XYZ file of C-alpha atoms in Angstrom:
682
model
C 39.508 -25.267 25.076
C 37.645 -24.419 28.271
C 37.732 -20.717 27.401
C 36.373 -21.482 23.951
C 33.509 -23.526 25.426
C 32.755 -20.754 27.929
C 32.551 -18.186 25.130
C 30.407 -20.563 23.112
C 28.010 -20.974 26.032
C 27.817 -17.220 26.678
C 27.144 -16.497 23.002
C 24.880 -19.452 22.294
C 22.107 -17.114 21.139
C 24.392 -15.574 18.482
C 25.638 -19.035 17.494
C 22.046 -20.143 16.957
C 21.309 -17.078 14.797
C 24.423 -17.799 12.744
C 23.294 -21.381 12.218
C 19.785 -20.184 11.289
C 21.258 -17.674 8.820
C 23.448 -20.305 7.110
C 20.655 -22.898 6.997
C 18.125 -20.456 5.520
C 20.622 -19.222 2.915
C 21.422 -22.808 1.890
C 17.750 -23.783 1.606
C 16.856 -20.682 -0.429
C 19.718 -21.264 -2.884
C 18.751 -24.935 -3.113
C 15.192 -23.919 -4.064
C 16.428 -21.646 -6.847
C 15.988 -23.069 -10.378
C 19.163 -24.567 -11.829
C 19.923 -21.984 -14.465
C 22.112 -18.942 -14.928
C 20.774 -15.399 -14.933
C 20.718 -13.531 -18.258
C 22.820 -10.386 -17.941
C 20.375 -8.174 -19.871
C 17.027 -7.098 -18.484
C 14.478 -6.460 -21.218
C 10.726 -6.074 -21.464
C 8.424 -6.260 -24.441
C 7.424 -2.833 -25.701
C 10.275 -0.968 -23.965
C 13.473 0.524 -25.412
C 16.712 -1.482 -25.522
C 18.951 0.580 -23.234
C 22.186 -1.373 -23.725
C 24.731 -1.227 -26.537
C 23.922 -2.909 -29.838
C 23.753 -6.653 -29.258
C 25.250 -9.214 -31.647
C 24.741 -12.981 -31.389
C 27.618 -14.368 -29.242
C 27.099 -17.864 -30.717
C 24.793 -19.802 -33.025
C 21.395 -20.472 -31.481
C 17.935 -21.570 -32.530
C 14.960 -19.213 -32.439
C 12.443 -20.496 -29.948
C 8.790 -20.221 -30.793
C 6.650 -18.227 -28.413
C 3.994 -19.976 -26.384
C 1.380 -18.441 -28.679
C 3.072 -19.858 -31.780
C 3.376 -23.330 -30.275
C -0.262 -23.188 -29.220
C -1.279 -22.084 -32.712
C 0.637 -25.007 -34.271
C -1.038 -27.467 -31.949
C -4.464 -25.953 -32.562
C -3.967 -26.394 -36.318
C -3.006 -30.045 -35.857
C -6.023 -30.676 -33.615
C -8.421 -29.000 -36.065
C -7.028 -30.948 -39.080
C -6.708 -34.263 -37.304
C -9.151 -36.959 -38.526
C -11.032 -39.148 -36.101
C -10.605 -42.890 -36.410
C -13.408 -45.447 -36.798
C -13.036 -49.218 -36.604
C -14.757 -51.432 -39.215
C -15.941 -54.685 -37.609
C -16.056 -57.394 -40.330
C -17.435 -59.972 -37.900
C -20.711 -58.052 -37.404
C -21.260 -57.800 -41.171
C -20.794 -61.575 -41.551
C -23.267 -62.208 -38.704
C -25.831 -59.994 -40.476
C -25.371 -61.977 -43.718
C -25.856 -65.256 -41.813
C -28.962 -63.868 -40.171
C -30.334 -62.847 -43.565
C -29.949 -66.373 -44.933
C -31.516 -67.973 -41.849
C -34.529 -65.641 -41.541
C -35.384 -64.987 -45.206
C -37.551 -68.095 -45.542
C -39.497 -67.212 -42.377
C -40.522 -63.850 -43.906
C -41.045 -65.169 -47.481
C -42.658 -68.620 -47.094
C -43.340 -71.200 -49.830
C -47.096 -70.841 -49.186
C -47.031 -67.143 -50.099
C -44.353 -67.022 -52.826
C -43.273 -69.239 -55.694
C -39.723 -70.564 -55.791
C -38.763 -68.215 -58.649
C -40.122 -65.146 -56.776
C -38.288 -66.139 -53.635
C -35.056 -66.577 -55.588
C -35.501 -63.181 -57.210
C -36.267 -61.450 -53.902
C -33.363 -63.223 -52.143
C -30.816 -62.041 -54.716
C -32.108 -58.450 -54.626
C -32.119 -58.474 -50.836
C -28.524 -59.736 -50.870
C -27.549 -56.933 -53.229
C -29.179 -54.386 -50.918
C -27.174 -55.743 -47.984
C -23.989 -55.467 -50.038
C -24.863 -51.868 -50.863
C -25.579 -51.036 -47.204
C -22.379 -52.638 -45.871
C -20.152 -51.477 -48.735
C -18.975 -48.508 -46.597
C -20.433 -49.640 -43.295
C -23.258 -48.886 -40.895
C -22.754 -46.437 -38.056
C -24.867 -45.323 -35.114
C -26.045 -41.809 -35.878
C -23.805 -39.129 -34.265
C -24.823 -35.466 -34.442
C -21.297 -34.103 -33.905
C -20.236 -35.207 -37.408
C -21.505 -33.589 -40.582
C -21.736 -35.373 -43.908
C -18.743 -33.589 -45.483
C -16.378 -34.405 -42.605
C -13.495 -36.743 -43.459
C -12.830 -39.689 -41.156
C -10.400 -42.606 -41.169
C -11.898 -46.104 -41.228
C -9.613 -48.988 -40.261
C -10.374 -52.428 -41.728
C -7.937 -54.972 -40.359
C -4.530 -53.523 -41.202
C -5.831 -51.129 -43.847
C -6.747 -47.505 -43.306
C -9.098 -45.621 -45.620
C -10.157 -41.972 -45.558
C -13.820 -41.479 -46.454
C -16.581 -38.941 -46.031
C -18.602 -39.534 -42.927
C -21.687 -38.965 -45.062
C -20.913 -42.100 -47.099
C -21.573 -44.273 -44.059
C -25.141 -45.527 -43.608
C -26.719 -44.255 -40.401
C -29.194 -46.407 -38.523
C -31.835 -43.683 -38.682
C -31.408 -43.487 -42.482
C -32.113 -47.194 -43.144
C -35.779 -46.672 -43.990
C -34.897 -44.138 -46.696
C -32.128 -46.327 -48.152
C -34.372 -49.440 -48.279
C -37.301 -47.479 -49.772
C -35.060 -46.028 -52.498
C -33.725 -49.440 -53.456
C -37.221 -51.017 -53.592
C -38.479 -48.164 -55.766
C -35.494 -48.608 -58.085
C -36.219 -52.346 -58.455
C -40.014 -51.903 -58.471
C -40.388 -54.103 -55.389
C -42.644 -51.779 -53.383
C -45.225 -54.533 -53.010
C -42.780 -56.513 -50.901
C -41.498 -53.496 -48.986
C -43.119 -54.147 -45.613
C -41.735 -57.671 -45.294
C -38.249 -56.693 -46.516
C -38.101 -53.714 -44.103
C -39.155 -55.903 -41.185
C -36.428 -58.404 -42.091
C -33.718 -55.744 -42.413
C -34.649 -53.908 -39.223
C -34.507 -57.248 -37.434
C -30.996 -58.197 -38.549
C -29.025 -55.046 -39.438
C -26.547 -53.810 -36.785
C -23.909 -50.997 -36.796
C -20.440 -52.296 -37.686
C -18.438 -49.031 -37.712
C -17.503 -47.593 -34.295
C -15.551 -44.541 -33.131
C -12.098 -45.616 -31.844
C -11.297 -43.099 -29.088
C -8.013 -44.737 -28.030
C -6.584 -44.785 -31.578
C -7.764 -41.233 -32.236
C -6.097 -39.971 -29.046
C -2.874 -41.891 -29.710
C -2.477 -40.580 -33.260
C -3.263 -37.020 -32.146
C -0.636 -37.185 -29.385
C 1.866 -38.555 -31.876
C 1.223 -35.606 -34.198
C 1.390 -33.062 -31.372
C 4.700 -34.518 -30.225
C 6.157 -33.658 -33.634
C 5.588 -29.929 -33.043
C 8.997 -28.299 -32.712
C 9.715 -25.549 -30.213
C 12.131 -23.782 -32.557
C 11.971 -22.231 -36.007
C 15.111 -21.323 -37.853
C 18.226 -19.991 -36.157
C 20.559 -17.030 -35.692
C 24.196 -17.195 -36.806
C 27.030 -15.974 -34.621
C 27.772 -12.278 -35.171
C 24.330 -11.377 -36.503
C 22.872 -8.181 -35.099
C 19.956 -8.914 -32.791
C 18.949 -5.411 -31.660
C 20.478 -1.931 -31.765
C 20.594 0.529 -28.891
C 17.385 2.580 -28.658
C 15.252 0.139 -30.647
C 11.946 -1.050 -29.251
C 11.904 -4.630 -28.003
C 9.064 -6.096 -30.044
C 8.234 -8.586 -32.782
C 11.121 -10.683 -34.089
C 13.639 -8.762 -31.987
C 11.829 -9.805 -28.828
C 11.673 -13.418 -30.048
C 15.437 -13.487 -30.750
C 16.232 -11.927 -27.347
C 13.965 -14.428 -25.611
C 15.651 -17.303 -27.490
C 19.141 -15.993 -26.661
C 18.177 -15.703 -22.997
C 17.022 -19.341 -22.865
C 20.067 -20.604 -24.733
C 22.421 -18.488 -22.629
C 20.965 -19.742 -19.366
C 21.113 -23.385 -20.438
C 24.735 -23.030 -21.604
C 25.748 -21.041 -18.526
C 24.619 -23.630 -15.994
C 27.101 -26.404 -16.667
C 29.745 -28.171 -14.628
C 32.410 -25.541 -15.352
C 30.287 -22.590 -14.225
C 28.129 -24.333 -11.622
C 30.270 -23.501 -8.585
C 30.745 -19.839 -9.538
C 27.046 -19.273 -10.173
C 26.227 -21.032 -6.935
C 28.680 -18.787 -5.097
C 27.057 -15.698 -6.607
C 23.599 -16.800 -5.480
C 24.883 -17.579 -1.972
C 26.470 -14.122 -1.656
C 23.379 -12.241 -2.830
C 20.903 -14.263 -0.757
C 23.249 -14.100 2.249
C 23.539 -10.310 1.945
C 19.761 -9.951 1.834
C 19.200 -12.111 4.916
C 22.077 -10.342 6.684
C 20.289 -7.018 6.128
C 17.266 -8.515 7.852
C 19.349 -9.564 10.879
C 21.047 -6.159 11.063
C 17.673 -4.415 10.895
C 16.434 -6.526 13.807
C 19.591 -5.877 15.822
C 19.539 -2.106 15.318
C 15.838 -1.247 15.267
C 14.128 -4.236 16.935
C 16.557 -5.406 19.656
C 13.737 -6.977 21.672
C 12.932 -9.202 18.685
C 16.604 -9.877 17.884
C 17.409 -11.276 21.325
C 14.438 -13.648 21.113
C 15.539 -16.680 19.058
C 11.967 -17.909 18.812
C 10.835 -14.694 17.095
C 13.841 -14.593 14.746
C 13.147 -18.208 13.771
C 9.520 -17.318 13.095
C 10.498 -14.452 10.764
C 13.026 -16.566 8.826
C 10.490 -19.400 8.614
C 7.954 -17.099 6.948
C 10.555 -15.899 4.443
C 11.444 -19.496 3.600
C 7.806 -20.569 3.206
C 7.060 -17.730 0.762
C 10.152 -18.517 -1.314
C 9.302 -22.233 -1.327
C 5.724 -21.606 -2.513
C 6.815 -19.210 -5.249
C 9.653 -21.382 -6.578
C 7.330 -24.399 -6.629
C 4.730 -22.503 -8.667
C 7.396 -21.131 -11.053
C 8.727 -24.643 -11.692
C 5.208 -25.942 -12.299
C 3.930 -23.048 -14.430
C 5.264 -19.506 -14.100
C 1.969 -18.181 -15.488
C 0.422 -18.788 -12.045
C 3.087 -16.955 -10.036
C 0.627 -14.270 -8.931
C -1.608 -16.861 -7.272
C 0.936 -17.098 -4.416
C -0.447 -14.822 -1.649
C 2.749 -12.898 -0.858
C 0.813 -10.319 1.180
C 0.108 -12.915 3.859
C 3.644 -12.401 5.172
C 3.499 -8.635 5.961
C -0.018 -9.156 7.267
C 1.072 -11.876 9.723
C 4.267 -10.082 10.774
C 2.283 -6.928 11.443
C -0.149 -8.945 13.577
C 2.679 -10.248 15.774
C 5.217 -7.403 15.610
C 4.815 -4.030 13.876
C 4.161 -2.619 10.380
C 7.734 -1.498 9.689
C 9.197 -4.941 10.368
C 6.480 -6.569 8.267
C 7.109 -4.321 5.262
C 10.911 -4.548 5.503
C 10.817 -8.355 5.572
C 8.308 -8.439 2.703
C 10.455 -6.209 0.476
C 13.605 -8.267 1.117
C 11.743 -11.492 0.296
C 10.401 -9.995 -2.940
C 13.935 -8.901 -3.905
C 15.171 -12.487 -3.470
C 12.301 -13.799 -5.597
C 13.240 -11.302 -8.315
C 16.048 -13.728 -9.268
C 13.686 -16.521 -10.284
C 10.402 -15.060 -11.531
C 9.801 -13.980 -15.134
C 9.476 -10.225 -15.715
C 11.272 -9.592 -12.446
C 10.871 -5.789 -12.490
C 7.122 -6.077 -12.979
C 6.890 -8.713 -10.232
C 8.975 -6.755 -7.714
C 7.020 -3.560 -8.403
C 3.605 -5.234 -8.057
C 4.488 -7.138 -4.891
C 6.135 -4.118 -3.251
C 3.115 -1.917 -3.920
C 0.801 -4.670 -2.667
C 2.908 -5.032 0.491
C 2.711 -1.293 1.179
C -1.066 -1.353 0.713
C -1.283 -4.339 3.082
C 0.615 -2.519 5.814
C -1.403 0.677 5.400
C -4.856 -0.921 5.233
C -4.713 -3.800 7.713
C -5.653 -2.546 11.169
C -7.452 -4.100 14.125
C -7.200 -7.582 12.655
C -9.456 -8.928 15.402
C -12.333 -7.243 13.548
C -13.106 -9.747 10.801
C -14.598 -7.207 8.398
C -11.280 -5.322 8.278
C -9.486 -8.324 6.775
C -12.039 -8.668 3.962
C -11.928 -4.944 3.197
C -8.113 -4.931 3.109
C -7.941 -8.031 0.892
C -10.359 -6.344 -1.513
C -8.124 -3.264 -1.664
C -5.001 -5.386 -2.195
C -6.667 -7.299 -5.052
C -7.795 -4.044 -6.662
C -4.258 -2.615 -6.529
C -2.894 -5.797 -8.124
C -5.414 -5.550 -10.974
C -4.852 -1.829 -11.614
C -1.042 -2.138 -11.598
C -1.089 -5.227 -13.833
C -3.428 -3.460 -16.280
C -1.002 -0.508 -16.435
C 1.969 -2.801 -17.154
C 0.053 -4.615 -19.881
C -0.883 -1.359 -21.618
C 2.767 -0.223 -21.463
C 3.994 -3.495 -22.975
C 1.330 -3.980 -25.645
C 0.204 -0.419 -26.384
C -3.456 -1.469 -26.081
C -5.657 -3.921 -24.248
C -7.452 -5.517 -27.202
C -5.842 -8.934 -26.690
C -5.662 -8.842 -22.910
C -5.967 -12.240 -21.238
C -8.648 -11.612 -18.630
C -7.826 -14.915 -16.950
C -4.887 -13.130 -15.287
C -7.317 -10.985 -13.342
C -8.873 -14.190 -12.059
C -5.443 -15.144 -10.713
C -5.359 -11.949 -8.644
C -8.815 -12.735 -7.266
C -7.561 -16.203 -6.283
C -4.582 -14.482 -4.660
C -6.956 -12.364 -2.592
C -8.989 -15.391 -1.524
C -5.780 -17.195 -0.519
C -4.753 -14.151 1.551
C -7.804 -14.745 3.735
C -5.957 -17.825 5.012
C -3.962 -15.405 7.191
C -6.623 -15.632 9.890
C -6.289 -19.385 10.608
C -2.529 -19.143 10.022
C -2.212 -16.598 12.824
C -3.858 -19.068 15.203
C -1.550 -21.905 14.051
C 1.561 -19.730 14.418
C 0.492 -18.686 17.906
C 0.466 -22.323 18.971
C 3.660 -23.331 17.131
C 5.830 -20.347 18.109
C 4.171 -19.259 21.378
C 3.364 -15.806 20.023
C 0.485 -13.480 20.834
C -1.632 -11.519 18.368
C -4.413 -8.983 18.859
C -6.947 -11.739 18.168
C -5.697 -13.741 21.172
C -5.575 -10.614 23.301
C -9.197 -9.909 22.426
C -10.150 -13.424 23.563
C -8.190 -12.986 26.804
C -9.878 -9.649 27.520
C -13.286 -11.335 27.706
C -14.366 -10.977 31.350
C -16.078 -14.359 31.052
C -12.704 -16.030 30.483
C -11.904 -18.685 33.098
C -9.374 -16.767 35.225
C -11.214 -13.448 35.113
C -14.497 -15.150 35.990
C -12.774 -16.843 38.913
C -11.241 -13.510 39.994
C -14.634 -11.778 39.983
C -16.081 -14.570 42.158
C -13.256 -14.899 44.693
C -11.950 -11.331 44.802
C -14.634 -8.956 43.473
C -12.828 -5.899 44.815
C -9.619 -6.849 43.013
C -11.609 -7.563 39.865
C -13.186 -4.094 39.965
C -9.761 -2.568 40.637
C -8.360 -4.437 37.590
C -11.155 -3.112 35.378
C -10.456 0.439 36.492
C -6.720 0.021 35.942
C -7.403 -1.478 32.495
C -9.438 1.583 31.484
C -6.778 3.988 32.752
C -3.891 2.067 31.157
C -5.672 1.675 27.815
C -6.354 5.409 27.575
C -2.719 6.193 28.447
C -1.422 3.709 25.860
C -3.591 5.259 23.153
C -2.205 8.670 24.046
C 1.451 7.712 23.428
C 0.894 5.166 20.623
C 1.646 2.026 22.680
C -0.146 -1.304 22.291
C -3.418 -0.493 24.032
C -4.912 -3.987 23.621
C -1.857 -5.588 25.245
C -1.897 -3.073 28.120
C -5.592 -3.685 28.737
C -5.173 -7.472 28.920
C -2.100 -7.117 31.143
C -4.071 -4.881 33.484
C -6.967 -7.341 33.711
C -4.649 -10.177 34.741
C -1.979 -8.352 36.752
C -3.515 -9.083 40.175
C -4.893 -12.618 39.683
C -2.484 -13.834 42.383
C -4.674 -12.126 45.001
C -7.285 -14.856 44.540
C -5.369 -17.143 46.908
C -5.718 -14.732 49.864
C -8.313 -12.138 48.841
C -9.164 -11.029 52.400
C -5.602 -9.757 52.960
C -6.100 -7.010 50.349
C -8.108 -3.965 51.373
C -10.246 -3.776 48.238
C -11.780 -7.160 49.142
C -12.407 -6.433 52.847
C -16.118 -5.943 53.423
C -16.008 -5.775 57.234
C -14.023 -3.814 59.760
C -11.979 -6.912 60.635
C -8.499 -6.745 59.099
C -6.596 -10.090 59.166
C -3.286 -8.199 59.117
C -3.995 -7.107 62.696
C -3.167 -10.660 63.803
C 0.145 -10.786 61.871
C 3.541 -9.163 62.164
C 4.547 -6.562 59.594
C 7.013 -8.978 58.008
C 4.386 -11.727 57.636
C 1.896 -9.265 56.168
C 4.490 -7.998 53.686
C 5.310 -11.577 52.691
C 1.637 -12.292 51.910
C 1.286 -9.080 49.912
C 4.483 -9.719 47.922
C 3.500 -13.367 47.287
C 0.579 -12.359 45.066
C 3.083 -11.620 42.268
C 4.716 -15.079 42.334
C 1.376 -16.824 42.845
C -0.103 -14.849 39.962
C 2.726 -15.944 37.654
C 2.255 -19.609 38.629
C -1.505 -19.362 38.175
C -1.111 -17.749 34.726
C 1.335 -20.416 33.549
C -1.000 -23.206 34.681
C -3.770 -21.651 32.599
C -1.541 -21.167 29.517
C -1.591 -17.384 29.636
C 0.994 -16.043 27.123
C 4.369 -14.821 28.401
C 3.701 -11.304 27.087
C 0.756 -11.056 29.491
C 2.635 -12.740 32.352
C 5.283 -9.986 31.983
C 2.717 -7.523 33.367
C 2.206 -9.688 36.451
C 5.992 -9.849 36.995
C 6.660 -6.139 36.624
C 3.597 -4.240 37.832
C 5.269 -3.534 41.205
C 8.844 -3.601 39.936
C 11.283 -3.542 42.851
C 9.234 -1.148 44.973
C 8.599 -1.512 48.708
C 5.450 -2.631 50.503
C 5.750 0.783 52.097
C 2.980 0.625 54.725
C 4.358 -2.488 56.426
C 7.973 -1.398 55.927
C 7.297 1.860 57.753
C 5.398 0.021 60.467
C 8.296 -2.414 61.002
C 10.984 0.291 60.885
C 9.183 2.232 63.610
C 9.662 -0.781 65.852
C 13.167 -1.734 64.716
C 15.522 0.448 62.684
C 17.777 -2.507 61.730
C 15.203 -4.463 59.693
C 16.234 -5.941 56.328
C 14.756 -3.769 53.596
C 14.800 -6.726 51.142
C 12.105 -8.476 53.198
C 9.669 -5.732 52.247
C 10.656 -5.336 48.602
C 9.001 -6.873 45.522
C 11.345 -9.221 43.597
C 10.975 -7.409 40.282
C 11.974 -7.152 37.522
C 11.308 -3.523 36.799
C 9.188 -2.688 33.719
C 11.022 -3.262 30.427
C 8.546 -1.851 27.892
C 6.290 1.158 27.521
C 3.266 -1.034 28.128
C 4.504 -2.498 31.423
C 5.573 0.985 32.578
C 2.090 2.337 31.844
C 0.529 -0.458 33.928
C 2.791 0.299 36.895
C 1.745 3.951 36.871
C -1.960 3.230 36.326
C -2.026 0.509 39.009
C -0.334 2.659 41.646
C -2.427 5.722 40.901
C -5.754 3.852 40.875
C -4.988 2.009 44.118
C -3.842 5.199 45.879
C -6.877 7.155 44.673
C -9.104 4.959 46.901
C -7.498 6.504 49.971
C -8.475 10.037 48.967
C -11.217 11.583 51.041
C -13.323 14.223 49.332
C -10.927 14.411 46.356
C -10.575 17.581 44.348
C -8.866 18.235 41.044
C -5.947 19.818 42.875
C -5.566 16.808 45.137
C -5.653 14.397 42.181
C -3.040 16.411 40.272
C -0.810 16.477 43.321
C -0.970 12.808 44.239
C -0.507 11.609 40.582
C 2.611 13.777 40.333
C 3.852 12.480 43.682
C 3.360 8.768 42.860
C 4.892 8.873 39.378
C 7.801 11.047 40.520
C 8.581 8.582 43.288
C 8.660 5.724 40.754
C 11.032 7.722 38.545
C 13.304 8.481 41.518
C 13.427 4.770 42.376
C 14.574 4.012 38.792
C 11.556 1.852 37.976
C 11.432 3.031 34.321
C 15.127 2.803 33.431
C 14.615 -0.279 31.224
C 11.230 0.701 29.827
C 12.290 2.664 26.705
C 9.893 5.441 27.667
C 10.639 9.177 27.449
C 9.899 11.947 29.932
C 7.579 13.485 27.351
C 5.566 10.269 27.192
C 5.444 10.049 30.997
C 4.047 13.601 31.109
C 1.391 12.633 28.558
C 0.477 9.566 30.637
C 0.155 11.677 33.800
C -2.228 14.071 32.025
C -4.410 11.156 30.916
C -4.450 9.646 34.418
C -5.407 12.982 35.955
C -8.184 13.551 33.443
C -9.608 10.029 33.790
C -9.572 10.135 37.595
C -11.266 13.526 37.551
C -14.016 12.020 35.378
C -14.298 8.959 37.638
C -14.921 11.140 40.687
C -17.237 13.457 38.688
C -15.233 16.521 39.641
C -15.631 19.937 38.090
C -12.796 22.274 37.312
C -12.063 24.482 40.302
C -12.519 28.128 39.357
C -10.709 30.882 41.327
C -12.899 32.831 43.763
């Protein structure tokens, strides 16, 4: 048991990766839609490349989305609006007529017989007006439009034109008076009617909506069926028309029948194997080609997290409406991974994620092709992300590639572009706009996963940053030395294809520990008084060596990223403080060499190795008196060769060829610094 626990402790990093692998696989499979995968891959407009297919069972033919939409459009266009007839308002108008008639036609002005005659005619006119009903004038309805009018529990279909509109009352009243030869009494009758008549037919929006929804719900999603054994499509035939509809219907029926209790476990096992294999390829790639990333659990977690987020977003959109699948900004992932790692890792992870999504998206071949091409374009176009304009330019190029590739697929499928849905191009534009979210996401990921991008490095390289400002105030000589080293190291990194921005920032911060005791370092001594004269060689060496540890502590307090702190740790490696070691050994041959040696570690990347060379060469160059090109060549060779002999670059993954290139750059830059000319033979 103890041995098992010891092995578990020693391999805890691998155990964590195994747990992460299993958890990610389980979550991805859980996100997959609950349905089997149709065993035939077909696309509209392309040839059927399999053997002749016969119906394996009876199934219904599903209508296409266009057919269902057409059915619903027909129902909506033929559906009649509903109006409610309010009997109570009509009765109130009749009561008002009886009450106000005598006030308009008084006994002083009219005889009893005339009043009786006018009252009966006026009543008849009211009956004629309210026979169909009075409605507020509505311009959206024409006179020949049929509408349903509901009176109590009765429903009647009439022409909208048969209803009396409020703005037509004058014409209706005038026509009736002319018919009955009552024009002489027209003014008083009109005043009476305009005073009492009110609309009593109103549009019933709730009833109209309810009846329309009831009719739409009756629309079936199938039409007819296919009997078992019937030929669906022969080998070599084009997948189009009714053949495409039958294949689409068979696919839906097959998937719904496949995913049942009997097959559930087997299908689930198949998904687990395929997803597991894909994620395993990602782990193996990291182990073989990116060992520095593989050993860092934080970075592996970050990569798997991005894969999971992309799959979650895509599956969510597919479940909601697969038509919007291209709105998901898949290119954010290679863009972010390139910002934190390298292009090859970003593209490899992107392609594997797209392959997994091929199981769940419609038209999987088209989707995989489009997203792979877009990922390649992302990797090739995105550079120097800290320059904001570059992101906008790259997103524009990615969107353009999406549109061009989608247009090509549509032409292949349909044979023309007459009926192309241009809304789809809007989806790609939305995709591009969503991809711009990569910039704030990079900042969020930096904080969550303690990673460093070029954007952060650019901020750290600002000489007005807190630590660098403090360094320039307290140790101006060291600050100037750091600037010189940064220029040398950046040029060398560019020469061999290393991360020049990272090297520059590392160089700017590598000596911040000297701020605690600036006077003990020669570059900051402005007088002839040297404080080391009052100390023993061992004490002086201890102060010099301490600037590494103090620099690390200072950087951590100020939240400087670990990748930058690595340069502080390694810029002297395990070398000796040679001046004080030689001074002490002249006095006593039995001194402990470890007391004069930096604690290390030695450089473990190309970037940290470059800084060690640039730092040593720049510092030593200050001791040259009347330097010449020959002298510079000689002392650069001597310093770098000594570092190689001491084994300082054994862990740095740097080749002799690259070291030679770095030496050439250092020689050239120093020659330029000292404004030397090439020495010609006499």
